[in-house]
Amino acid sequence: MIRRLRRAVRRVYRSTVDLSHPARSPLGSAVVNCVVYEDGIRQPGDWPADEAVRRVRKSGRGFVWIGLHEPDEAEFKGLAELFGLHPLAVEDAVHAHQRPKVESYDGALFAVFKTCRYVDHETLTATSEVVDTGELMVFTGADFVITIRHGRHGSLGPLRERLEAAPERLAMGTSSVLHAIADQVVDDCLAVADAVQDDIDHVETEVFNESAGRAGRGDAGRIYQLKRELLELKRAVAPLDRPLDMLANRTLPGVTADVRPYFRDVADHLARLTEQIAAFDNLLDSILQAHLAQVTVAQNEDMRKITAWAAIVAVPTMVCGIYGMNFEHMPGLGWTYGYPTVVALMATACYVLHRSFRRNGWL
């Protein structure tokens, strides 16, 4: 019941802004939007990229923020030429599947982040998808921010709205946008980790729930699936340590000194998340070992029961085998009460063995 309530709360507070389908515009089918900010204030109107850049560079203040969703080489070529982006960074941004990193190219920064989303499911199975990942690339320069999103989640719409509600942050320049993006990526991963903890708690409860019997002990397939999904989350989180350390402690183009403490705060959140994932991994190892131990114990119990019943059945089998031999001089063959006496002796022997095995816990 509590688990269902948690899922319902996550659905309610999940962002309703969906930019997974890019808007069509003269800038190209992959461009979601192009916005000009001056002194932290969003300037009205729809801006083509070249006009937006001319305005920003003519005024000498503010920057332009262009958002794209899965552009191809042809769609991104014009923007790359307009902002003078390095070809290696452009190739990484278009083809995706990159490791999280931060690189400096000719006065501009190129950052790669892995986005994470928890996949809701009513019942965890051995094939359930728990963690879904995507990619987010960010180019930042003195007067521009370009974000490229790969995957059907990780929308920056809510983030943009929050930043626009705090113009003093946007007035700090493009590095404040980069910080906000890094902060959202880590916070989203923290939310995923909290949701995964619910699944781990549920599996742990089933494994150690003695009153539920064998049906409530869970199975190794679900535990292995959780470990695989946790590994996917770890691959998205662990490589972020070095890029955030660079942003927080090194002098990089466009990253001002007053923004670096904010990156240190994000790095602290990342350290907490990394420790949480490591603890989950160790806990799943313990749950798996406990489950395998329970399986071994259950198998031993089954073997003892089988052995006990085999010993009980062996007594009448032996007696019947002896009397089944074709000899004339067998004890009790000519006695009127011979047959019921032998049957009674077999029943008594079986009863005594059964009581003995029950007393020793074999049955």
PDB file of N, CA and C in Angstrom, residues 53-142:
ATOM      1  N   VAL A  53      22.006  35.916 -32.403  1.00  0.00           N
ATOM      2  CA  VAL A  53      23.428  36.123 -32.128  1.00  0.00           C
ATOM      3  C   VAL A  53      23.835  37.554 -32.452  1.00  0.00           C
ATOM      4  N   ARG A  54      23.360  38.095 -33.547  1.00  0.00           N
ATOM      5  CA  ARG A  54      23.705  39.475 -33.909  1.00  0.00           C
ATOM      6  C   ARG A  54      23.214  40.442 -32.837  1.00  0.00           C
ATOM      7  N   ARG A  55      22.022  40.245 -32.354  1.00  0.00           N
ATOM      8  CA  ARG A  55      21.488  41.149 -31.336  1.00  0.00           C
ATOM      9  C   ARG A  55      22.316  41.081 -30.062  1.00  0.00           C
ATOM     10  N   VAL A  56      22.629  39.855 -29.610  1.00  0.00           N
ATOM     11  CA  VAL A  56      23.380  39.704 -28.369  1.00  0.00           C
ATOM     12  C   VAL A  56      24.774  40.314 -28.503  1.00  0.00           C
ATOM     13  N   ARG A  57      25.445  40.056 -29.622  1.00  0.00           N
ATOM     14  CA  ARG A  57      26.808  40.557 -29.782  1.00  0.00           C
ATOM     15  C   ARG A  57      26.834  42.061 -30.055  1.00  0.00           C
ATOM     16  N   LYS A  58      25.781  42.586 -30.617  1.00  0.00           N
ATOM     17  CA  LYS A  58      25.710  44.028 -30.829  1.00  0.00           C
ATOM     18  C   LYS A  58      25.507  44.751 -29.508  1.00  0.00           C
ATOM     19  N   SER A  59      24.651  44.222 -28.661  1.00  0.00           N
ATOM     20  CA  SER A  59      24.402  44.860 -27.371  1.00  0.00           C
ATOM     21  C   SER A  59      25.536  44.618 -26.381  1.00  0.00           C
ATOM     22  N   GLY A  60      26.258  43.520 -26.566  1.00  0.00           N
ATOM     23  CA  GLY A  60      27.367  43.207 -25.670  1.00  0.00           C
ATOM     24  C   GLY A  60      26.947  42.701 -24.309  1.00  0.00           C
ATOM     25  N   ARG A  61      25.692  42.312 -24.162  1.00  0.00           N
ATOM     26  CA  ARG A  61      25.219  41.780 -22.884  1.00  0.00           C
ATOM     27  C   ARG A  61      24.184  40.685 -23.159  1.00  0.00           C
ATOM     28  N   GLY A  62      24.145  39.760 -22.253  1.00  0.00           N
ATOM     29  CA  GLY A  62      23.199  38.670 -22.416  1.00  0.00           C
ATOM     30  C   GLY A  62      23.755  37.524 -23.239  1.00  0.00           C
ATOM     31  N   PHE A  63      22.877  36.587 -23.551  1.00  0.00           N
ATOM     32  CA  PHE A  63      23.276  35.414 -24.330  1.00  0.00           C
ATOM     33  C   PHE A  63      22.045  34.820 -24.986  1.00  0.00           C
ATOM     34  N   VAL A  64      22.288  33.908 -25.907  1.00  0.00           N
ATOM     35  CA  VAL A  64      21.217  33.206 -26.604  1.00  0.00           C
ATOM     36  C   VAL A  64      21.256  31.741 -26.181  1.00  0.00           C
ATOM     37  N   TRP A  65      20.077  31.180 -25.978  1.00  0.00           N
ATOM     38  CA  TRP A  65      19.954  29.766 -25.561  1.00  0.00           C
ATOM     39  C   TRP A  65      19.138  29.051 -26.622  1.00  0.00           C
ATOM     40  N   ILE A  66      19.786  28.079 -27.269  1.00  0.00           N
ATOM     41  CA  ILE A  66      19.150  27.296 -28.328  1.00  0.00           C
ATOM     42  C   ILE A  66      19.026  25.855 -27.848  1.00  0.00           C
ATOM     43  N   GLY A  67      17.831  25.317 -27.916  1.00  0.00           N
ATOM     44  CA  GLY A  67      17.589  23.928 -27.527  1.00  0.00           C
ATOM     45  C   GLY A  67      17.260  23.072 -28.731  1.00  0.00           C
ATOM     46  N   LEU A  68      17.877  21.905 -28.823  1.00  0.00           N
ATOM     47  CA  LEU A  68      17.655  20.981 -29.936  1.00  0.00           C
ATOM     48  C   LEU A  68      17.353  19.589 -29.402  1.00  0.00           C
ATOM     49  N   HIS A  69      16.655  18.824 -30.230  1.00  0.00           N
ATOM     50  CA  HIS A  69      16.332  17.442 -29.882  1.00  0.00           C
ATOM     51  C   HIS A  69      16.763  16.523 -31.025  1.00  0.00           C
ATOM     52  N   GLU A  70      17.805  15.706 -30.750  1.00  0.00           N
ATOM     53  CA  GLU A  70      18.319  14.706 -31.691  1.00  0.00           C
ATOM     54  C   GLU A  70      18.533  15.270 -33.104  1.00  0.00           C
ATOM     55  N   PRO A  71      19.369  16.293 -33.252  1.00  0.00           N
ATOM     56  CA  PRO A  71      19.636  16.818 -34.599  1.00  0.00           C
ATOM     57  C   PRO A  71      20.543  15.874 -35.386  1.00  0.00           C
ATOM     58  N   ASP A  72      20.418  15.905 -36.714  1.00  0.00           N
ATOM     59  CA  ASP A  72      21.368  15.170 -37.549  1.00  0.00           C
ATOM     60  C   ASP A  72      22.472  16.128 -37.990  1.00  0.00           C
ATOM     61  N   GLU A  73      23.424  15.620 -38.740  1.00  0.00           N
ATOM     62  CA  GLU A  73      24.578  16.435 -39.121  1.00  0.00           C
ATOM     63  C   GLU A  73      24.172  17.638 -39.953  1.00  0.00           C
ATOM     64  N   ALA A  74      23.228  17.449 -40.880  1.00  0.00           N
ATOM     65  CA  ALA A  74      22.814  18.553 -41.741  1.00  0.00           C
ATOM     66  C   ALA A  74      22.119  19.654 -40.939  1.00  0.00           C
ATOM     67  N   GLU A  75      21.284  19.261 -39.985  1.00  0.00           N
ATOM     68  CA  GLU A  75      20.563  20.254 -39.188  1.00  0.00           C
ATOM     69  C   GLU A  75      21.490  21.015 -38.252  1.00  0.00           C
ATOM     70  N   PHE A  76      22.535  20.357 -37.775  1.00  0.00           N
ATOM     71  CA  PHE A  76      23.429  20.999 -36.818  1.00  0.00           C
ATOM     72  C   PHE A  76      24.585  21.735 -37.480  1.00  0.00           C
ATOM     73  N   LYS A  77      24.805  21.499 -38.745  1.00  0.00           N
ATOM     74  CA  LYS A  77      25.957  22.078 -39.420  1.00  0.00           C
ATOM     75  C   LYS A  77      25.928  23.600 -39.404  1.00  0.00           C
ATOM     76  N   GLY A  78      24.746  24.183 -39.675  1.00  0.00           N
ATOM     77  CA  GLY A  78      24.645  25.641 -39.708  1.00  0.00           C
ATOM     78  C   GLY A  78      24.948  26.265 -38.358  1.00  0.00           C
ATOM     79  N   LEU A  79      24.430  25.692 -37.289  1.00  0.00           N
ATOM     80  CA  LEU A  79      24.707  26.216 -35.958  1.00  0.00           C
ATOM     81  C   LEU A  79      26.177  26.050 -35.585  1.00  0.00           C
ATOM     82  N   ALA A  80      26.767  24.929 -35.977  1.00  0.00           N
ATOM     83  CA  ALA A  80      28.176  24.710 -35.672  1.00  0.00           C
ATOM     84  C   ALA A  80      29.049  25.763 -36.341  1.00  0.00           C
ATOM     85  N   GLU A  81      28.726  26.103 -37.585  1.00  0.00           N
ATOM     86  CA  GLU A  81      29.484  27.139 -38.289  1.00  0.00           C
ATOM     87  C   GLU A  81      29.227  28.514 -37.698  1.00  0.00           C
ATOM     88  N   LEU A  82      27.981  28.779 -37.301  1.00  0.00           N
ATOM     89  CA  LEU A  82      27.619  30.085 -36.758  1.00  0.00           C
ATOM     90  C   LEU A  82      28.359  30.364 -35.453  1.00  0.00           C
ATOM     91  N   PHE A  83      28.508  29.365 -34.606  1.00  0.00           N
ATOM     92  CA  PHE A  83      29.143  29.573 -33.301  1.00  0.00           C
ATOM     93  C   PHE A  83      30.593  29.099 -33.276  1.00  0.00           C
ATOM     94  N   GLY A  84      31.091  28.577 -34.378  1.00  0.00           N
ATOM     95  CA  GLY A  84      32.485  28.140 -34.439  1.00  0.00           C
ATOM     96  C   GLY A  84      32.783  26.965 -33.531  1.00  0.00           C
ATOM     97  N   LEU A  85      31.892  25.984 -33.505  1.00  0.00           N
ATOM     98  CA  LEU A  85      32.075  24.822 -32.630  1.00  0.00           C
ATOM     99  C   LEU A  85      33.106  23.866 -33.210  1.00  0.00           C
ATOM    100  N   HIS A  86      33.851  23.233 -32.348  1.00  0.00           N
ATOM    101  CA  HIS A  86      34.911  22.321 -32.784  1.00  0.00           C
ATOM    102  C   HIS A  86      34.298  21.081 -33.434  1.00  0.00           C
ATOM    103  N   PRO A  87      34.872  20.609 -34.550  1.00  0.00           N
ATOM    104  CA  PRO A  87      34.298  19.444 -35.255  1.00  0.00           C
ATOM    105  C   PRO A  87      34.203  18.187 -34.392  1.00  0.00           C
ATOM    106  N   LEU A  88      35.189  17.963 -33.516  1.00  0.00           N
ATOM    107  CA  LEU A  88      35.132  16.762 -32.678  1.00  0.00           C
ATOM    108  C   LEU A  88      33.946  16.820 -31.710  1.00  0.00           C
ATOM    109  N   ALA A  89      33.721  17.994 -31.131  1.00  0.00           N
ATOM    110  CA  ALA A  89      32.587  18.143 -30.226  1.00  0.00           C
ATOM    111  C   ALA A  89      31.270  18.017 -30.976  1.00  0.00           C
ATOM    112  N   VAL A  90      31.216  18.562 -32.200  1.00  0.00           N
ATOM    113  CA  VAL A  90      30.004  18.472 -33.017  1.00  0.00           C
ATOM    114  C   VAL A  90      29.695  17.014 -33.332  1.00  0.00           C
ATOM    115  N   GLU A  91      30.722  16.243 -33.666  1.00  0.00           N
ATOM    116  CA  GLU A  91      30.512  14.815 -33.965  1.00  0.00           C
ATOM    117  C   GLU A  91      29.962  14.069 -32.754  1.00  0.00           C
ATOM    118  N   ASP A  92      30.523  14.364 -31.568  1.00  0.00           N
ATOM    119  CA  ASP A  92      30.029  13.720 -30.350  1.00  0.00           C
ATOM    120  C   ASP A  92      28.579  14.107 -30.069  1.00  0.00           C
ATOM    121  N   ALA A  93      28.246  15.388 -30.299  1.00  0.00           N
ATOM    122  CA  ALA A  93      26.894  15.870 -30.001  1.00  0.00           C
ATOM    123  C   ALA A  93      25.848  15.242 -30.914  1.00  0.00           C
ATOM    124  N   VAL A  94      26.208  15.012 -32.164  1.00  0.00           N
ATOM    125  CA  VAL A  94      25.252  14.481 -33.135  1.00  0.00           C
ATOM    126  C   VAL A  94      25.057  12.981 -32.952  1.00  0.00           C
ATOM    127  N   HIS A  95      26.152  12.254 -32.750  1.00  0.00           N
ATOM    128  CA  HIS A  95      26.065  10.792 -32.722  1.00  0.00           C
ATOM    129  C   HIS A  95      25.768  10.243 -31.327  1.00  0.00           C
ATOM    130  N   ALA A  96      25.961  11.051 -30.280  1.00  0.00           N
ATOM    131  CA  ALA A  96      25.615  10.666 -28.908  1.00  0.00           C
ATOM    132  C   ALA A  96      26.390   9.420 -28.472  1.00  0.00           C
ATOM    133  N   HIS A  97      25.836   8.692 -27.482  1.00  0.00           N
ATOM    134  CA  HIS A  97      26.473   7.516 -26.886  1.00  0.00           C
ATOM    135  C   HIS A  97      27.867   7.862 -26.373  1.00  0.00           C
ATOM    136  N   GLN A  98      27.950   8.974 -25.631  1.00  0.00           N
ATOM    137  CA  GLN A  98      29.217   9.432 -25.087  1.00  0.00           C
ATOM    138  C   GLN A  98      29.243   9.253 -23.578  1.00  0.00           C
ATOM    139  N   ARG A  99      30.435   9.155 -23.056  1.00  0.00           N
ATOM    140  CA  ARG A  99      30.637   9.099 -21.610  1.00  0.00           C
ATOM    141  C   ARG A  99      30.535  10.518 -21.041  1.00  0.00           C
ATOM    142  N   PRO A 100      29.911  10.700 -19.862  1.00  0.00           N
ATOM    143  CA  PRO A 100      29.853  12.041 -19.282  1.00  0.00           C
ATOM    144  C   PRO A 100      31.234  12.670 -19.166  1.00  0.00           C
ATOM    145  N   LYS A 101      31.343  13.921 -19.589  1.00  0.00           N
ATOM    146  CA  LYS A 101      32.645  14.589 -19.613  1.00  0.00           C
ATOM    147  C   LYS A 101      32.449  16.090 -19.767  1.00  0.00           C
ATOM    148  N   VAL A 102      33.541  16.838 -19.567  1.00  0.00           N
ATOM    149  CA  VAL A 102      33.605  18.272 -19.837  1.00  0.00           C
ATOM    150  C   VAL A 102      34.912  18.532 -20.568  1.00  0.00           C
ATOM    151  N   GLU A 103      34.825  19.169 -21.741  1.00  0.00           N
ATOM    152  CA  GLU A 103      36.001  19.468 -22.539  1.00  0.00           C
ATOM    153  C   GLU A 103      35.973  20.930 -22.970  1.00  0.00           C
ATOM    154  N   SER A 104      37.174  21.488 -23.122  1.00  0.00           N
ATOM    155  CA  SER A 104      37.309  22.889 -23.535  1.00  0.00           C
ATOM    156  C   SER A 104      37.822  22.935 -24.967  1.00  0.00           C
ATOM    157  N   TYR A 105      37.122  23.696 -25.813  1.00  0.00           N
ATOM    158  CA  TYR A 105      37.504  23.867 -27.214  1.00  0.00           C
ATOM    159  C   TYR A 105      37.481  25.355 -27.571  1.00  0.00           C
ATOM    160  N   ASP A 106      38.659  25.943 -27.747  1.00  0.00           N
ATOM    161  CA  ASP A 106      38.768  27.313 -28.274  1.00  0.00           C
ATOM    162  C   ASP A 106      37.846  28.298 -27.552  1.00  0.00           C
ATOM    163  N   GLY A 107      37.915  28.304 -26.228  1.00  0.00           N
ATOM    164  CA  GLY A 107      37.134  29.259 -25.472  1.00  0.00           C
ATOM    165  C   GLY A 107      35.700  28.851 -25.202  1.00  0.00           C
ATOM    166  N   ALA A 108      35.297  27.691 -25.664  1.00  0.00           N
ATOM    167  CA  ALA A 108      33.944  27.190 -25.416  1.00  0.00           C
ATOM    168  C   ALA A 108      34.024  25.872 -24.657  1.00  0.00           C
ATOM    169  N   LEU A 109      33.001  25.585 -23.895  1.00  0.00           N
ATOM    170  CA  LEU A 109      32.930  24.335 -23.142  1.00  0.00           C
ATOM    171  C   LEU A 109      31.927  23.394 -23.789  1.00  0.00           C
ATOM    172  N   PHE A 110      32.272  22.115 -23.766  1.00  0.00           N
ATOM    173  CA  PHE A 110      31.368  21.079 -24.242  1.00  0.00           C
ATOM    174  C   PHE A 110      31.196  20.067 -23.119  1.00  0.00           C
ATOM    175  N   ALA A 111      29.966  19.920 -22.619  1.00  0.00           N
ATOM    176  CA  ALA A 111      29.676  19.016 -21.501  1.00  0.00           C
ATOM    177  C   ALA A 111      28.689  17.949 -21.952  1.00  0.00           C
ATOM    178  N   VAL A 112      28.902  16.745 -21.467  1.00  0.00           N
ATOM    179  CA  VAL A 112      28.014  15.615 -21.760  1.00  0.00           C
ATOM    180  C   VAL A 112      27.484  15.073 -20.434  1.00  0.00           C
ATOM    181  N   PHE A 113      26.165  14.939 -20.339  1.00  0.00           N
ATOM    182  CA  PHE A 113      25.525  14.385 -19.154  1.00  0.00           C
ATOM    183  C   PHE A 113      24.624  13.227 -19.583  1.00  0.00           C
ATOM    184  N   LYS A 114      24.482  12.255 -18.678  1.00  0.00           N
ATOM    185  CA  LYS A 114      23.518  11.172 -18.855  1.00  0.00           C
ATOM    186  C   LYS A 114      22.262  11.501 -18.054  1.00  0.00           C
ATOM    187  N   THR A 115      21.133  11.499 -18.716  1.00  0.00           N
ATOM    188  CA  THR A 115      19.871  11.736 -18.024  1.00  0.00           C
ATOM    189  C   THR A 115      19.249  10.399 -17.638  1.00  0.00           C
ATOM    190  N   CYS A 116      18.528  10.388 -16.517  1.00  0.00           N
ATOM    191  CA  CYS A 116      17.929   9.160 -15.998  1.00  0.00           C
ATOM    192  C   CYS A 116      16.452   9.382 -15.707  1.00  0.00           C
ATOM    193  N   ARG A 117      15.686   8.337 -15.904  1.00  0.00           N
ATOM    194  CA  ARG A 117      14.248   8.362 -15.601  1.00  0.00           C
ATOM    195  C   ARG A 117      13.849   7.011 -15.030  1.00  0.00           C
ATOM    196  N   TYR A 118      13.028   7.043 -13.983  1.00  0.00           N
ATOM    197  CA  TYR A 118      12.506   5.806 -13.402  1.00  0.00           C
ATOM    198  C   TYR A 118      11.276   5.363 -14.179  1.00  0.00           C
ATOM    199  N   VAL A 119      11.251   4.101 -14.573  1.00  0.00           N
ATOM    200  CA  VAL A 119      10.144   3.545 -15.341  1.00  0.00           C
ATOM    201  C   VAL A 119       9.165   2.899 -14.363  1.00  0.00           C
ATOM    202  N   ASP A 120       7.980   3.475 -14.256  1.00  0.00           N
ATOM    203  CA  ASP A 120       6.978   2.941 -13.335  1.00  0.00           C
ATOM    204  C   ASP A 120       6.510   1.557 -13.783  1.00  0.00           C
ATOM    205  N   HIS A 121       6.281   0.684 -12.816  1.00  0.00           N
ATOM    206  CA  HIS A 121       5.766  -0.656 -13.084  1.00  0.00           C
ATOM    207  C   HIS A 121       4.994  -1.120 -11.857  1.00  0.00           C
ATOM    208  N   GLU A 122       3.905  -1.833 -12.107  1.00  0.00           N
ATOM    209  CA  GLU A 122       3.093  -2.331 -11.008  1.00  0.00           C
ATOM    210  C   GLU A 122       3.776  -3.473 -10.271  1.00  0.00           C
ATOM    211  N   THR A 123       4.380  -4.370 -11.030  1.00  0.00           N
ATOM    212  CA  THR A 123       5.030  -5.540 -10.436  1.00  0.00           C
ATOM    213  C   THR A 123       6.413  -5.707 -11.047  1.00  0.00           C
ATOM    214  N   LEU A 124       7.400  -5.857 -10.204  1.00  0.00           N
ATOM    215  CA  LEU A 124       8.761  -6.075 -10.678  1.00  0.00           C
ATOM    216  C   LEU A 124       8.930  -7.519 -11.119  1.00  0.00           C
ATOM    217  N   THR A 125       9.387  -7.698 -12.360  1.00  0.00           N
ATOM    218  CA  THR A 125       9.644  -9.029 -12.896  1.00  0.00           C
ATOM    219  C   THR A 125      11.106  -9.132 -13.310  1.00  0.00           C
ATOM    220  N   ALA A 126      11.469 -10.309 -13.806  1.00  0.00           N
ATOM    221  CA  ALA A 126      12.852 -10.530 -14.223  1.00  0.00           C
ATOM    222  C   ALA A 126      13.198  -9.788 -15.501  1.00  0.00           C
ATOM    223  N   THR A 127      12.199  -9.180 -16.173  1.00  0.00           N
ATOM    224  CA  THR A 127      12.455  -8.436 -17.415  1.00  0.00           C
ATOM    225  C   THR A 127      11.976  -6.991 -17.328  1.00  0.00           C
ATOM    226  N   SER A 128      11.592  -6.523 -16.149  1.00  0.00           N
ATOM    227  CA  SER A 128      11.078  -5.159 -16.002  1.00  0.00           C
ATOM    228  C   SER A 128      12.180  -4.137 -16.261  1.00  0.00           C
ATOM    229  N   GLU A 129      11.838  -3.091 -17.033  1.00  0.00           N
ATOM    230  CA  GLU A 129      12.757  -1.970 -17.185  1.00  0.00           C
ATOM    231  C   GLU A 129      12.531  -1.014 -16.026  1.00  0.00           C
ATOM    232  N   VAL A 130      13.586  -0.719 -15.297  1.00  0.00           N
ATOM    233  CA  VAL A 130      13.484   0.116 -14.109  1.00  0.00           C
ATOM    234  C   VAL A 130      14.087   1.494 -14.350  1.00  0.00           C
ATOM    235  N   VAL A 131      15.230   1.542 -15.030  1.00  0.00           N
ATOM    236  CA  VAL A 131      15.939   2.797 -15.267  1.00  0.00           C
ATOM    237  C   VAL A 131      16.108   2.992 -16.771  1.00  0.00           C
ATOM    238  N   ASP A 132      15.661   4.158 -17.236  1.00  0.00           N
ATOM    239  CA  ASP A 132      15.817   4.531 -18.641  1.00  0.00           C
ATOM    240  C   ASP A 132      16.768   5.718 -18.713  1.00  0.00           C
ATOM    241  N   THR A 133      17.757   5.654 -19.589  1.00  0.00           N
ATOM    242  CA  THR A 133      18.760   6.720 -19.669  1.00  0.00           C
ATOM    243  C   THR A 133      18.739   7.375 -21.040  1.00  0.00           C
ATOM    244  N   GLY A 134      19.139   8.622 -21.058  1.00  0.00           N
ATOM    245  CA  GLY A 134      19.304   9.385 -22.286  1.00  0.00           C
ATOM    246  C   GLY A 134      20.572  10.204 -22.181  1.00  0.00           C
ATOM    247  N   GLU A 135      20.747  11.141 -23.101  1.00  0.00           N
ATOM    248  CA  GLU A 135      21.954  11.965 -23.092  1.00  0.00           C
ATOM    249  C   GLU A 135      21.594  13.424 -23.302  1.00  0.00           C
ATOM    250  N   LEU A 136      22.410  14.275 -22.695  1.00  0.00           N
ATOM    251  CA  LEU A 136      22.225  15.717 -22.808  1.00  0.00           C
ATOM    252  C   LEU A 136      23.588  16.355 -23.013  1.00  0.00           C
ATOM    253  N   MET A 137      23.748  17.019 -24.154  1.00  0.00           N
ATOM    254  CA  MET A 137      24.989  17.713 -24.466  1.00  0.00           C
ATOM    255  C   MET A 137      24.778  19.218 -24.349  1.00  0.00           C
ATOM    256  N   VAL A 138      25.791  19.911 -23.835  1.00  0.00           N
ATOM    257  CA  VAL A 138      25.683  21.357 -23.629  1.00  0.00           C
ATOM    258  C   VAL A 138      26.937  22.031 -24.163  1.00  0.00           C
ATOM    259  N   PHE A 139      26.748  22.993 -25.076  1.00  0.00           N
ATOM    260  CA  PHE A 139      27.814  23.893 -25.504  1.00  0.00           C
ATOM    261  C   PHE A 139      27.601  25.239 -24.818  1.00  0.00           C
ATOM    262  N   THR A 140      28.641  25.764 -24.196  1.00  0.00           N
ATOM    263  CA  THR A 140      28.544  27.097 -23.598  1.00  0.00           C
ATOM    264  C   THR A 140      29.718  27.955 -24.058  1.00  0.00           C
ATOM    265  N   GLY A 141      29.400  29.183 -24.392  1.00  0.00           N
ATOM    266  CA  GLY A 141      30.409  30.170 -24.732  1.00  0.00           C
ATOM    267  C   GLY A 141      30.117  31.452 -23.983  1.00  0.00           C
ATOM    268  N   ALA A 142      30.786  32.505 -24.358  1.00  0.00           N
ATOM    269  CA  ALA A 142      30.580  33.778 -23.674  1.00  0.00           C
ATOM    270  C   ALA A 142      29.167  34.300 -23.859  1.00  0.00           C
TER     271      ALA A 142
END
